Amino acid sequence: MCPYIERSDSRVGTLSVRRRTAGTIAVVSALGMTAVLGGCGSTGSSDVTLRLVAADYGDSAATSSKKYWDALVEDYESQHPDVKVEVSVYSWNDVDRKVKEMVDAGHAPDMAQIGAYADYAAADKLYPVSDLLSIRTQADFLSPLSDAGAWQHTQYGIPFAASTRVLFYNKTLFAKAGITPPTTWDELAADARALKDKGVKYPYALPLGPEEAQAETMQWLLSGGNGGSGYTDDIGTYTIDSEANVSTFDWLKDELVGKDLTGPVAPGKLNRATAFAAFADGQVGMLNGHPTLIQQAAKKGVKFGMVPMPGRTGKARASMGVTDWMMGFKQNGNADRIGDFLDFVYAQKNVLDFSRTYGLLPVTGSASNAMSASGAATDKALHPFLEQLPTSELYPVGKTSWAAVAAAVKQNIGQAVTPGGSPSGVLTRLQSTATAADSRSTS
C-alpha cells in the first residue's frame, strides 16, 4: 500500500489524511524512500507521465477543448517538472467508445473525462474519489453533483461540467401574442394556443426524438407534481410508470400534442438540436433549453427570456441537472499524481475558465459563488441556470442499468404522445425494461 502523510487542512481545522502529491513524493524520495514509493505507480524515479482522455466541448478547431487542456497542462507542468500530462481529446460521438476500447484492451488511461462512470466503478476499475482528491477539493463540490457520483454509496465519479434546464421563450413572439411567461401548465398551454393563433410554427417545441428524449422527459416528470419524482424514487428504485408520471404524459398528449401546439414535426421525430436551431431561427415560442442555447440564439439576434420550468400548479419541484464526469483508473497505480493533478484541475480559477469558455456551470461551490457574484454579462446570462443547480436532480447515473434505460426512453417515449398512443402502456413497458436491466446489473 502507498504511504500516507498527515497535513493540516484549514477547511476542516484538523489533521487530514491524503495520498501525497508528486511534488511531495519527490521530496520524500530525496530522503531515501524512493524504493518504498516505487509500488505507487512510480517508474523508479520521480518522473511519471499521466494520460487523460477528454471530451471535446468545442464546435470547431478554434474552440476545441484541446486548447483549454493544453494551456492548463502547460501551467501545471511548469510547477511540476517531474510530471508530464498527455491529453487526448475526442468528440462526444467517439470519446466514450475510445475509453471503453482502451480499458477492454488492458490499456486504461490514468484519467477519463467522459459521460458515465458507473460501469467502470462496478468493474472495480476506478479509484474512489477519497483516494485521489484532497479533503478541501472534495468538500467544494456541489452536493447534488457529488452525490450523483456515488456507486453503492462510494463516490467514484467526479463532476466535471454541469448544466440545468430552464424555459426559454421568444420575447418578440410573446409580445406579438400579448402574453407573459407561464408559471403553470395551464398557463403554458394557454400561451401556446395564443402563439399558434399568431402563426408561430412551434408554439412549444417538444423534442422527444431519439437524440435526447430522456432529458425532455425527465424535466416534465419532475414538474408533474403529485409525487412526480423523475425516473426513480428516493431510494433509487425505478418508478417510471408511477401514477404521477402517467398523468404527466396524459396531459402532454391531450393538452399540447393533441391540440396541435407542438409544431409540424411529431415530438417523437423532433430532436433537441433541430428544436434549438428552430428557436434560434425565431420559429419557436417556448422550449426547455440548457446554457448552450444562449449563444446559439444570440448569434441569430433572437430576443429571448428565461424562466423556471412551470409545474402542474406552480414552479416545478426541481430542474433537471446534467453533469459529465472525471474519473481516475487504478490500472497504472498513479493515485498520488492523479490526485495532485485533479486538485489543480478543480482550482477555482480553472473551473471558472472552463465554465466561461464553454457556457457551462461550475461544479464547485467556490466557482459557483464567484460566478453568481459576478456582474460580467457572460456570467449573468448563466445566473438563471446557477439558481437551479443546488436543488437540481440528475439522471440515475449511479445505476449501471441507466444506459439501457436511457436508450429505451430515447427510442420509445415519443410513442406515448402520438394520436393513438397510450402513455400508460408506453411507461409500463419502459418500467419493465428498467426493472429487467436493474436486475441484470445487480445479479
Coordinates of C-alpha atoms in Angstrom, one line a residue:
M1 CA 0.0 0.0 0.0
C2 CA 1.2 3.5 -0.8
P3 CA 2.2 5.6 2.3
Y4 CA 0.1 8.4 3.5
I5 CA 1.2 11.5 5.2
E6 CA -0.7 13.8 7.5
R7 CA -1.2 17.5 6.8
S8 CA -3.2 20.4 8.1
D9 CA -6.4 21.2 6.2
S10 CA -7.7 24.6 7.0
R11 CA -11.2 23.8 5.8
V12 CA -11.8 21.1 8.5
G13 CA -9.4 22.6 11.1
T14 CA -7.9 19.2 11.9
L15 CA -5.2 17.0 10.6
S16 CA -6.4 15.1 7.5
V17 CA -5.0 12.2 5.6
R18 CA -4.5 12.1 1.9
R19 CA -2.3 10.5 -0.7
R20 CA 0.5 12.9 -1.3
T21 CA 1.3 14.9 -4.4
A22 CA 4.0 14.2 -6.9
G23 CA 6.0 17.2 -5.6
T24 CA 5.9 15.8 -2.1
I25 CA 6.9 12.4 -3.4
A26 CA 10.0 13.9 -5.0
V27 CA 11.0 15.4 -1.7
V28 CA 10.4 12.2 0.3
S29 CA 12.4 10.3 -2.3
A30 CA 15.3 12.6 -1.7
L31 CA 15.2 11.4 1.9
G32 CA 15.9 7.9 0.8
M33 CA 12.4 6.5 0.4
T34 CA 12.3 6.0 -3.3
A35 CA 12.1 2.3 -3.1
V36 CA 9.2 2.4 -0.7
L37 CA 7.3 4.6 -3.1
G38 CA 8.1 2.5 -6.2
G39 CA 4.9 0.5 -5.7
C40 CA 2.7 3.6 -6.0
G41 CA 2.9 3.7 -9.8
S42 CA 6.3 5.4 -9.9
T43 CA 8.6 4.4 -12.7
G44 CA 11.5 4.1 -10.3
S45 CA 12.3 7.8 -10.4
S46 CA 10.2 10.9 -9.7
D47 CA 9.2 11.3 -13.3
V48 CA 5.8 10.0 -14.5
T49 CA 3.5 10.5 -17.4
L50 CA -0.2 10.8 -16.8
R51 CA -2.6 10.1 -19.6
L52 CA -6.0 11.8 -19.8
V53 CA -8.7 11.2 -22.4
A54 CA -11.2 14.1 -22.5
A55 CA -14.3 15.1 -24.4
D56 CA -14.4 18.0 -26.8
Y57 CA -16.9 20.7 -25.9
G58 CA -16.0 23.0 -28.8
D59 CA -17.7 23.1 -32.2
S60 CA -14.6 23.8 -34.3
A61 CA -10.8 23.5 -34.2
A62 CA -10.7 27.1 -32.9
T63 CA -12.9 26.3 -29.9
S64 CA -11.7 22.7 -29.2
S65 CA -11.2 21.6 -25.6
K66 CA -7.7 20.8 -26.7
K67 CA -6.8 24.4 -26.4
Y68 CA -8.1 24.5 -22.8
W69 CA -6.2 21.4 -21.7
D70 CA -3.0 22.4 -23.5
A71 CA -2.9 25.7 -21.5
L72 CA -3.9 24.0 -18.2
V73 CA -1.3 21.3 -18.6
E74 CA 1.4 23.8 -19.5
D75 CA 0.7 25.7 -16.3
Y76 CA 0.7 22.5 -14.2
E77 CA 3.9 21.1 -15.7
S78 CA 5.7 24.4 -15.2
Q79 CA 5.0 23.8 -11.5
H80 CA 5.7 20.1 -11.5
P81 CA 8.7 19.4 -13.8
D82 CA 8.7 15.7 -12.7
V83 CA 5.2 15.1 -14.2
K84 CA 4.1 15.0 -17.8
V85 CA 0.4 15.0 -18.7
E86 CA -0.7 13.8 -22.1
V87 CA -4.3 14.7 -23.1
S88 CA -6.2 13.1 -26.0
V89 CA -9.4 15.0 -26.9
Y90 CA -12.2 13.2 -28.8
S91 CA -15.6 14.3 -29.9
W92 CA -18.6 13.3 -27.8
N93 CA -19.5 10.9 -30.6
D94 CA -16.3 9.0 -30.0
V95 CA -14.9 9.6 -26.6
D96 CA -16.9 7.1 -24.5
R97 CA -16.2 4.4 -27.1
K98 CA -12.4 5.2 -27.2
V99 CA -12.1 4.9 -23.4
K100 CA -14.0 1.6 -23.5
E101 CA -11.7 0.2 -26.2
M102 CA -8.7 1.2 -24.2
V103 CA -10.0 -0.4 -21.0
D104 CA -11.1 -3.5 -22.8
A105 CA -7.6 -3.8 -24.3
G106 CA -5.9 -3.6 -20.9
H107 CA -4.6 -0.1 -21.6
A108 CA -6.8 2.2 -19.4
P109 CA -5.8 5.8 -19.3
D110 CA -4.9 7.3 -15.9
M111 CA -7.9 9.6 -16.2
A112 CA -11.0 9.9 -18.4
Q113 CA -13.4 12.8 -18.7
I114 CA -16.5 11.3 -20.3
G115 CA -20.2 10.8 -19.9
A116 CA -20.6 7.9 -17.5
Y117 CA -18.6 6.2 -14.7
A118 CA -20.8 3.5 -13.1
D119 CA -19.9 0.6 -15.3
Y120 CA -16.2 1.1 -14.6
A121 CA -16.9 1.5 -10.9
A122 CA -18.8 -1.7 -10.9
A123 CA -16.0 -3.5 -12.6
D124 CA -13.5 -2.2 -9.9
K125 CA -11.6 -0.2 -12.4
L126 CA -11.7 3.2 -10.6
Y127 CA -10.2 4.8 -7.6
P128 CA -12.7 6.0 -5.0
V129 CA -12.6 9.8 -5.0
S130 CA -11.4 9.8 -1.4
D131 CA -8.2 8.1 -2.6
L132 CA -7.5 10.9 -5.1
L133 CA -8.6 14.3 -4.0
S134 CA -7.8 16.4 -1.0
I135 CA -10.5 16.9 1.5
R136 CA -10.6 20.6 0.5
T137 CA -11.4 19.7 -3.1
Q138 CA -13.9 17.1 -2.2
A139 CA -15.7 19.5 0.2
D140 CA -16.0 22.1 -2.6
F141 CA -18.2 20.1 -4.9
L142 CA -21.9 20.9 -5.0
S143 CA -23.6 18.1 -3.1
P144 CA -26.2 17.1 -5.7
L145 CA -23.4 16.5 -8.1
S146 CA -21.0 14.7 -5.9
D147 CA -23.9 12.6 -4.6
A148 CA -24.7 11.5 -8.1
G149 CA -21.1 10.3 -8.5
A150 CA -21.6 7.5 -6.0
W151 CA -21.9 3.8 -6.9
Q152 CA -23.0 1.6 -4.0
H153 CA -22.5 4.5 -1.5
T154 CA -18.9 5.2 -2.5
Q155 CA -18.1 8.2 -4.8
Y156 CA -16.1 7.2 -8.0
G157 CA -17.4 9.8 -10.4
I158 CA -16.0 13.4 -10.1
P159 CA -18.4 16.1 -11.5
F160 CA -16.6 18.0 -14.3
A161 CA -19.2 20.2 -16.1
A162 CA -22.8 20.8 -15.4
S163 CA -26.0 22.3 -16.8
T164 CA -29.6 22.7 -15.9
R165 CA -32.7 23.4 -17.9
V166 CA -34.9 26.5 -17.9
L167 CA -37.8 27.5 -20.1
F168 CA -36.6 29.7 -22.9
Y169 CA -39.3 32.0 -24.6
N170 CA -39.1 34.3 -27.6
K171 CA -39.8 37.8 -26.3
T172 CA -40.7 39.1 -29.7
L173 CA -43.3 36.4 -30.4
F174 CA -44.7 36.7 -26.8
A175 CA -45.1 40.5 -27.3
K176 CA -47.0 40.0 -30.6
A177 CA -49.3 37.5 -28.9
G178 CA -49.8 39.7 -25.9
I179 CA -48.8 37.0 -23.3
T180 CA -46.4 36.7 -20.4
P181 CA -44.2 33.7 -19.5
P182 CA -46.1 30.8 -17.9
T183 CA -45.8 29.7 -14.3
T184 CA -48.2 26.7 -14.5
W185 CA -49.0 24.1 -17.1
D186 CA -52.4 25.6 -17.8
E187 CA -50.7 29.0 -18.5
L188 CA -48.2 27.2 -20.7
A189 CA -51.0 25.6 -22.7
A190 CA -52.8 29.0 -23.0
D191 CA -49.6 30.7 -24.1
A192 CA -49.0 28.0 -26.7
R193 CA -52.6 28.5 -28.0
A194 CA -52.1 32.3 -28.3
L195 CA -48.8 31.7 -30.1
K196 CA -50.4 29.3 -32.5
D197 CA -53.2 31.8 -33.3
K198 CA -50.4 34.2 -34.3
G199 CA -49.0 31.7 -36.7
V200 CA -46.0 30.6 -34.7
K201 CA -44.6 27.4 -36.2
Y202 CA -43.7 25.7 -32.9
P203 CA -45.7 27.2 -30.1
Y204 CA -44.0 24.8 -27.7
A205 CA -41.2 22.6 -29.1
L206 CA -41.3 19.1 -27.5
P207 CA -38.2 17.2 -28.6
L208 CA -38.9 13.6 -27.8
G209 CA -36.9 12.3 -30.7
P210 CA -34.0 9.8 -30.2
E211 CA -31.2 12.3 -29.8
E212 CA -32.0 13.4 -26.2
A213 CA -35.6 12.4 -25.3
Q214 CA -34.5 11.3 -21.9
A215 CA -33.8 14.9 -21.0
E216 CA -37.1 16.4 -22.1
T217 CA -38.9 13.5 -20.4
M218 CA -37.2 13.9 -17.1
Q219 CA -37.9 17.7 -16.9
W220 CA -41.6 17.0 -17.5
L221 CA -41.6 14.2 -14.9
L222 CA -40.0 16.5 -12.3
S223 CA -42.6 19.2 -12.9
G224 CA -45.6 16.8 -12.7
G225 CA -46.5 17.3 -9.1
N226 CA -48.4 14.8 -7.1
G227 CA -45.3 12.9 -6.2
G228 CA -43.7 13.0 -9.6
S229 CA -40.1 12.1 -9.0
G230 CA -38.4 11.6 -12.3
Y231 CA -37.2 8.1 -13.2
T232 CA -36.6 6.8 -9.6
D233 CA -37.9 7.3 -6.1
D234 CA -35.8 8.5 -3.1
I235 CA -34.1 5.1 -2.7
G236 CA -33.2 4.7 -6.3
T237 CA -36.0 2.3 -7.4
Y238 CA -37.3 2.9 -10.9
T239 CA -40.8 4.4 -10.8
I240 CA -41.2 5.3 -14.5
D241 CA -44.9 4.1 -14.6
S242 CA -46.0 5.9 -11.4
E243 CA -49.4 7.4 -11.4
A244 CA -48.0 10.9 -11.4
N245 CA -45.7 10.1 -14.4
V246 CA -48.6 8.6 -16.4
S247 CA -50.7 11.7 -15.6
T248 CA -47.9 13.9 -16.8
F249 CA -47.8 12.2 -20.2
D250 CA -51.6 12.1 -20.4
W251 CA -51.5 15.9 -20.1
L252 CA -48.9 16.3 -22.7
K253 CA -50.7 14.1 -25.1
D254 CA -54.1 15.7 -24.6
E255 CA -53.4 19.3 -23.9
L256 CA -50.3 20.1 -26.1
V257 CA -49.8 17.5 -28.8
G258 CA -53.4 16.6 -29.2
K259 CA -54.3 20.3 -29.6
D260 CA -51.6 20.8 -32.3
L261 CA -49.5 23.1 -30.1
T262 CA -46.1 21.4 -30.6
G263 CA -45.4 22.2 -34.2
P264 CA -45.4 20.4 -37.6
V265 CA -42.9 17.6 -36.6
A266 CA -44.2 14.8 -34.4
P267 CA -42.5 15.0 -31.0
G268 CA -41.1 11.5 -31.4
K269 CA -39.3 12.6 -34.5
L270 CA -38.1 16.0 -33.2
N271 CA -34.6 16.1 -31.9
R272 CA -33.1 18.6 -29.5
A273 CA -30.6 20.0 -32.0
T274 CA -33.4 20.7 -34.5
A275 CA -35.6 22.3 -31.9
F276 CA -32.7 24.5 -30.7
A277 CA -32.0 25.5 -34.3
A278 CA -35.6 26.4 -34.9
F279 CA -35.6 28.5 -31.7
A280 CA -32.5 30.4 -33.0
D281 CA -34.4 30.9 -36.3
G282 CA -37.3 32.6 -34.5
Q283 CA -39.7 29.8 -35.2
V284 CA -40.3 28.5 -31.6
G285 CA -42.3 30.3 -28.9
M286 CA -41.1 28.2 -25.9
L287 CA -38.9 25.2 -25.2
N288 CA -36.7 23.7 -22.4
G289 CA -33.1 24.7 -23.0
H290 CA -29.7 24.5 -21.5
P291 CA -26.9 27.1 -21.4
T292 CA -25.5 26.5 -24.9
L293 CA -28.8 27.8 -26.4
I294 CA -27.9 31.3 -25.1
Q295 CA -25.1 31.8 -27.6
Q296 CA -26.9 29.9 -30.4
A297 CA -29.9 32.2 -30.1
A298 CA -27.9 35.4 -29.5
K299 CA -25.9 34.8 -32.7
K300 CA -29.1 34.9 -34.7
G301 CA -30.3 38.0 -32.9
V302 CA -33.3 36.3 -31.2
K303 CA -34.5 38.3 -28.2
F304 CA -35.3 35.7 -25.5
G305 CA -36.1 35.4 -21.9
M306 CA -35.6 32.5 -19.4
V307 CA -37.8 31.4 -16.5
P308 CA -38.0 28.3 -14.3
M309 CA -39.9 25.4 -15.9
P310 CA -43.6 25.6 -14.9
G311 CA -45.1 22.9 -12.8
R312 CA -48.6 21.5 -12.8
T313 CA -49.8 24.1 -10.4
G314 CA -46.7 26.3 -9.9
K315 CA -43.0 26.2 -10.2
A316 CA -41.6 22.8 -11.0
R317 CA -40.4 20.8 -7.9
A318 CA -36.8 20.7 -9.4
S319 CA -34.9 21.3 -12.5
M320 CA -33.2 18.5 -14.3
G321 CA -29.4 18.7 -13.9
V322 CA -26.8 17.1 -16.1
T323 CA -23.2 16.6 -15.3
D324 CA -20.3 15.0 -17.1
W325 CA -17.7 13.0 -15.2
M326 CA -14.0 12.8 -14.5
M327 CA -12.6 9.5 -13.1
G328 CA -9.2 8.0 -12.2
F329 CA -8.4 4.5 -13.3
K330 CA -6.5 2.1 -11.0
Q331 CA -4.6 0.2 -13.6
N332 CA -1.4 2.2 -13.7
G333 CA -1.3 2.9 -9.9
N334 CA -0.7 6.6 -10.1
A335 CA -3.2 7.6 -7.4
D336 CA -1.0 10.3 -5.9
R337 CA -0.1 12.0 -9.1
I338 CA -3.6 11.8 -10.4
G339 CA -4.9 13.3 -7.2
D340 CA -2.5 16.2 -7.3
F341 CA -3.3 17.0 -10.9
L342 CA -7.0 16.8 -10.3
D343 CA -6.7 19.1 -7.3
F344 CA -5.1 21.6 -9.8
V345 CA -7.9 21.0 -12.4
Y346 CA -10.5 21.8 -9.8
A347 CA -8.9 25.0 -8.5
Q348 CA -11.4 27.8 -8.7
K349 CA -9.6 29.7 -11.5
N350 CA -9.5 26.6 -13.7
V351 CA -13.1 25.7 -13.1
L352 CA -14.2 29.2 -13.9
D353 CA -12.1 29.3 -17.1
F354 CA -13.6 26.1 -18.4
S355 CA -17.2 27.1 -17.5
R356 CA -16.9 30.6 -19.1
T357 CA -15.2 29.2 -22.2
Y358 CA -18.0 26.7 -22.9
G359 CA -21.0 28.4 -21.3
L360 CA -21.4 25.6 -18.7
L361 CA -22.0 25.7 -15.0
P362 CA -19.2 25.3 -12.4
V363 CA -19.4 22.1 -10.4
T364 CA -17.7 23.6 -7.3
G365 CA -19.2 25.8 -4.6
S366 CA -16.3 28.3 -4.8
A367 CA -16.5 28.8 -8.5
S368 CA -20.3 28.8 -8.5
N369 CA -20.4 31.5 -5.8
A370 CA -17.8 33.6 -7.8
M371 CA -19.9 33.3 -10.9
S372 CA -23.1 34.2 -9.0
A373 CA -21.5 37.3 -7.6
S374 CA -20.1 38.4 -11.0
G375 CA -21.6 41.3 -12.9
A376 CA -20.0 40.3 -16.2
A377 CA -22.5 39.8 -18.9
T378 CA -21.5 36.3 -19.8
D379 CA -21.7 35.2 -16.1
K380 CA -25.1 37.0 -15.6
A381 CA -26.5 35.1 -18.5
L382 CA -25.9 31.9 -16.6
H383 CA -27.4 33.0 -13.3
P384 CA -30.9 31.5 -14.1
F385 CA -29.2 28.1 -14.5
L386 CA -27.0 28.6 -11.5
E387 CA -30.0 29.3 -9.3
Q388 CA -31.5 25.9 -10.3
L389 CA -28.3 23.8 -9.8
P390 CA -28.2 23.4 -6.0
T391 CA -31.6 21.7 -6.0
S392 CA -31.4 20.1 -9.4
E393 CA -32.0 16.3 -9.8
L394 CA -29.7 14.3 -12.1
Y395 CA -30.3 11.1 -14.1
P396 CA -29.8 8.0 -12.0
V397 CA -26.2 7.7 -13.4
G398 CA -25.1 5.7 -10.4
K399 CA -27.1 2.8 -11.7
T400 CA -25.3 0.6 -14.2
S401 CA -28.7 -0.1 -15.7
W402 CA -29.2 3.6 -16.6
A403 CA -27.6 3.4 -20.1
A404 CA -30.0 0.7 -21.2
V405 CA -33.0 2.5 -19.7
A406 CA -32.0 5.8 -21.3
A407 CA -31.7 4.1 -24.7
A408 CA -35.1 2.6 -24.3
V409 CA -36.6 6.0 -23.4
K410 CA -35.0 7.7 -26.4
Q411 CA -36.5 5.1 -28.8
N412 CA -39.9 4.7 -27.3
I413 CA -41.2 7.7 -25.3
G414 CA -42.4 9.6 -28.4
Q415 CA -45.0 6.9 -28.9
A416 CA -46.7 7.9 -25.7
V417 CA -48.0 11.2 -27.2
T418 CA -49.0 10.0 -30.7
P419 CA -52.7 10.3 -31.6
G420 CA -53.2 6.6 -31.0
G421 CA -50.6 6.3 -28.3
S422 CA -51.1 5.1 -24.7
P423 CA -49.0 6.9 -22.1
S424 CA -49.8 4.2 -19.6
G425 CA -48.8 1.4 -22.0
V426 CA -45.5 3.0 -23.0
L427 CA -44.5 3.9 -19.5
T428 CA -45.4 0.4 -18.3
R429 CA -43.2 -1.2 -21.0
L430 CA -40.3 1.2 -20.1
Q431 CA -40.7 0.3 -16.4
S432 CA -40.4 -3.4 -17.3
T433 CA -37.3 -2.7 -19.3
A434 CA -35.8 -0.7 -16.4
T435 CA -36.7 -3.4 -13.8
A436 CA -35.1 -6.1 -16.0
A437 CA -32.0 -4.0 -16.7
D438 CA -31.7 -3.3 -13.0
S439 CA -32.0 -6.9 -12.1
R440 CA -29.3 -7.9 -14.6
S441 CA -26.9 -5.2 -13.3
T442 CA -27.2 -6.4 -9.7
S443 CA -27.2 -10.2 -10.3

